[in-house]
Amino acid sequence: MPEFKEQYKNMILRLYAEDVKDSDAHQQYTALALWLRDYYAPFLKATRQHYENDRVKEAYYFAIEFLPGRMLETNMLNLGVTDVVTTAMMQMGLDMDKVVDAEPNPGLGNGGLGRLGSEFLDSAAALHMPLNGNGIRYQYGLFRQSFVNGYQVEMPDDWLRNGNAWEVRKENRACLVRFGGNTWLAEDAFGRLVPHYENTTDVLAVPYDTGVVGYQNQTVNTFRLWSAELPTDPAVTYTLQQKEEVNEITEILYPDDSNYEGRLLRLKQEYFLVSAGVQSIVRHYRKHHRSLNHMDATVAIHINDTHPAMAIPEMMRILMDEEFMSWDQAWAITTKVMSYTNHTLLSESLETWPQDMVAQTVPRIYQIIQEIDRRFRELQTPVYGADRVNRCTPLGDGTVRMAYLAVIGSHSVNGVAKLHTELLEKDVLKDLYRIYPARFNNKTNGITMRRWLQIANPALTHLLNEKLNGDWCHRPLDIMGVQSFAKDPTFLKELQEVKHKNKVALAKKIRARENISVDPEHAIFDVQIKRLHAYKRQLLHALFIIDEYQQIKAGQPLSVPRVHIFSAKAAPSYYYAKEIIKLINEIANTVNHDPAVGDQLKVVFVPNYGVSEAEDMIPAADVSEQISLAGKEASGTSNMKLMANGAITLATMDGANIEIADAVGEDNIVTFGMTVDEVSAYTNYSSQAIFDSDKHLQKVVNALIDGTIPNITREGRDIYNSLLQYNDEYFVLADYESYVKAQDKISTLYQDPEKWYSMACINIAKSGQFSSDLTIARYGDDIWHLTRDQVGVN
Ligand code: NBG
């Protein structure tokens, strides 16, 4: 592409009136992003036209968060221009690494839930599948995390500060969203009941669209984010306070929900997202179709976790109030269009809203929820009895129960791993499962190999390409082919070299950023990266490090040196999680500076965990810690990313770990701990009894309060109390012994490199089945009924 350089230079000139050599990395990045956007614009237009002209059914993935990660490299890869562009950039004297690093990471999500949404969009585009994203354009993402004296400090993540090169503002597609005020129904001149509103606060929802580029297939789908603004009615003047009230709706991801105002804001965000999204879908549909009765033939709306569940009453509102349909007609359409994924088993995460809050914030929606509730009771009570029905109505205990609303208003409900779906059916949603068994299905999560192998791990990608002829990039199950090398010493050596290279690169970054030197030659890189939450049990891992430290201090060297790598953000109001962060940082401080320890043991807590940080760490991991208490982690997805990069999973039988274990076989994973059944049968658990009977464990746990780790007087005591006085809610002590044994097994296995890399090889080989291309194909086939390209296998 000889013209690239010319066009690029022109772009820099037009944008900044500079020569390339005088531009900075951010300008270079922006110019390249805009060049790529120009490059795919015709594909975006053609994709849109194809969907519209051919009346292709489209699905809309509604989610309160997404986690797209940087898009420059993905878009270059997907457009097939990586080599041309990087060579040309180099020839112009530019440093591509710096250009890539200049792209801000959109902090629009918390963790796995948001990342999954973005992986699905990527995979759908790769399969030429008509899936659109629908979310909120938060001005500030989740906070930027740093540590001061070992404590988490949160700073605003002003990711839009320099604009966002990928998005296009579409004010001409804006819609009005109404909050508050009073609503009542009155007959109009035709005898129809129509709603009247007074004293509402109206908010303008303005969409920003970003293209989602398919993998070398000329498909570009649309990812739409909504921003809240004041309506542009020239007849109305607004006060500064009104302006602030409107702007704050999309100002920040996940407002602090420890107080009423924060929760109210979150509720407004949820309605804002669904109202704008559903209105624009209906409006678009109306342009191309006459009757709304067959909407489900061309539209599917997916409710990702309960946050967008008000899409159901909002759709009912539009169909009845604006399209004058009867309840029954509207309900038939709504339930055929809507589907819902549940992403959690934690009862505290199952969203509920106080009824009066909903009634005041979105009065018409509340009326409709009341009617859904009334009809559900009327229909189901004679069949299932009042007890069962009362337990699963949308309204109950003075709250709106979002998960129940979502199930009742959808035609499909899925969990995100086999075990998770089983537990939904048996436990969390058992009453609704009894009523609607056919709605329930499983869709185990997946990951996109494009980002987690092709972009994050070029060395492994190169090796796989050599052995597999590159087809695996289109057909993820073909990765299975490397299994035939599991006993090939030459290949295993090459695999070891790849891992070594990645470890060296990570060690260099850790040295530069955290000022800690770690040993990539001999040490096991033992990685736990995910949100900080008690159920994920970072504490179990931390106690084990204390154990290792005490062992070294007692004069027994470790059989293999270890580098323990953590990365995790704690929710700002989650006090206990922040104490765990402080604990781990202080363990790091102690261990890393103790001359008696040397290179045997290092602890690194990488700040500000996000997609880019994950891309650095995952390719270099030897061990993948997936150690949640069984029955708590719905699926997990970092477990899949790490296995695909040849890490050995150290796991409890929880979430998708179980399916990973099934895929690789018990010889290629290290499992430990209680099963779900054991946990639920363990009703007389006494952490104190376990503590009292185990001298070794006592010494480890006492280190929290006996000064072994300095500077944790308060945190150490609180954590100690959580384990003993409050009976260890997540069974850390119950699983401890079994965890230590599993860790010993890891050390033994690691000392036999041929065995270890053979295991790694099998893990890589079996990771193809966890490709999100396959997952999204199943959503498309079973739930949304979309057309798509083949992925190789179903
Ligand atoms: C999370 C689960 C994870 C799961 C992701 C994606 C929420 C509410 N749920 O186990 O905790 O992998 O969703 O499904 O964030």
mmCIF file of N, CA and C and ligand atoms in Angstrom, residues 112-113 116 305 343-344 416 445 535 633-637, ligand 1:
data_model
loop_
_atom_site.group_PDB
_atom_site.id
_atom_site.type_symbol
_atom_site.label_atom_id
_atom_site.label_comp_id
_atom_site.label_asym_id
_atom_site.label_seq_id
_atom_site.Cartn_x
_atom_site.Cartn_y
_atom_site.Cartn_z
ATOM 1 N N GLY A 112 -15.260 -9.215 34.151
ATOM 2 C CA GLY A 112 -15.627 -10.253 33.188
ATOM 3 C C GLY A 112 -16.916 -9.978 32.422
ATOM 4 N N LEU A 113 -17.895 -9.422 33.123
ATOM 5 C CA LEU A 113 -19.192 -9.174 32.494
ATOM 6 C C LEU A 113 -19.048 -8.228 31.290
ATOM 7 N N LEU A 116 -16.811 -9.748 28.479
ATOM 8 C CA LEU A 116 -17.530 -10.755 27.704
ATOM 9 C C LEU A 116 -18.369 -10.087 26.614
ATOM 10 N N ASP A 305 -27.345 -9.617 31.974
ATOM 11 C CA ASP A 305 -27.554 -9.481 33.405
ATOM 12 C C ASP A 305 -28.783 -8.595 33.628
ATOM 13 N N HIS A 343 -25.660 -13.654 35.188
ATOM 14 C CA HIS A 343 -24.205 -13.755 35.346
ATOM 15 C C HIS A 343 -23.755 -13.913 36.786
ATOM 16 N N THR A 344 -24.658 -14.257 37.677
ATOM 17 C CA THR A 344 -24.193 -14.346 39.065
ATOM 18 C C THR A 344 -25.002 -15.321 39.900
ATOM 19 N N VAL A 416 -23.979 -19.018 32.384
ATOM 20 C CA VAL A 416 -22.753 -18.804 31.609
ATOM 21 C C VAL A 416 -21.711 -19.915 31.771
ATOM 22 N N ASN A 445 -19.375 -19.325 28.652
ATOM 23 C CA ASN A 445 -18.636 -18.147 28.146
ATOM 24 C C ASN A 445 -17.507 -18.532 27.212
ATOM 25 N N TYR A 535 -15.191 -13.817 47.656
ATOM 26 C CA TYR A 535 -15.484 -15.173 47.164
ATOM 27 C C TYR A 535 -14.419 -15.688 46.203
ATOM 28 N N GLU A 633 -18.449 -18.633 41.645
ATOM 29 C CA GLU A 633 -18.031 -17.974 40.401
ATOM 30 C C GLU A 633 -18.912 -18.494 39.270
ATOM 31 N N ALA A 634 -19.684 -17.610 38.664
ATOM 32 C CA ALA A 634 -20.612 -18.082 37.632
ATOM 33 C C ALA A 634 -19.848 -18.823 36.530
ATOM 34 N N SER A 635 -18.827 -18.200 35.981
ATOM 35 C CA SER A 635 -18.041 -18.878 34.965
ATOM 36 C C SER A 635 -16.559 -18.587 35.151
ATOM 37 N N GLY A 636 -16.209 -17.301 35.080
ATOM 38 C CA GLY A 636 -14.804 -16.923 34.956
ATOM 39 C C GLY A 636 -14.452 -16.937 33.487
ATOM 40 N N THR A 637 -13.601 -16.018 33.075
ATOM 41 C CA THR A 637 -13.142 -16.033 31.683
ATOM 42 C C THR A 637 -11.626 -15.897 31.609
HETATM 43 C C1 NBG B 1 -19.546 -12.146 36.174
HETATM 44 C C2 NBG B 1 -19.220 -13.445 36.897
HETATM 45 C C3 NBG B 1 -18.098 -14.193 36.215
HETATM 46 C C4 NBG B 1 -18.427 -14.364 34.740
HETATM 47 C C5 NBG B 1 -18.758 -12.997 34.120
HETATM 48 C C6 NBG B 1 -19.172 -13.125 32.680
HETATM 49 C C7 NBG B 1 -20.918 -10.302 37.065
HETATM 50 C C8 NBG B 1 -22.225 -9.909 37.629
HETATM 51 N N1 NBG B 1 -20.750 -11.586 36.770
HETATM 52 O O1 NBG B 1 -17.922 -15.454 36.795
HETATM 53 O O2 NBG B 1 -18.866 -13.175 38.235
HETATM 54 O O3 NBG B 1 -17.362 -14.951 34.061
HETATM 55 O O4 NBG B 1 -19.816 -12.387 34.807
HETATM 56 O O5 NBG B 1 -20.225 -14.005 32.536
HETATM 57 O O6 NBG B 1 -20.054 -9.478 36.900
#
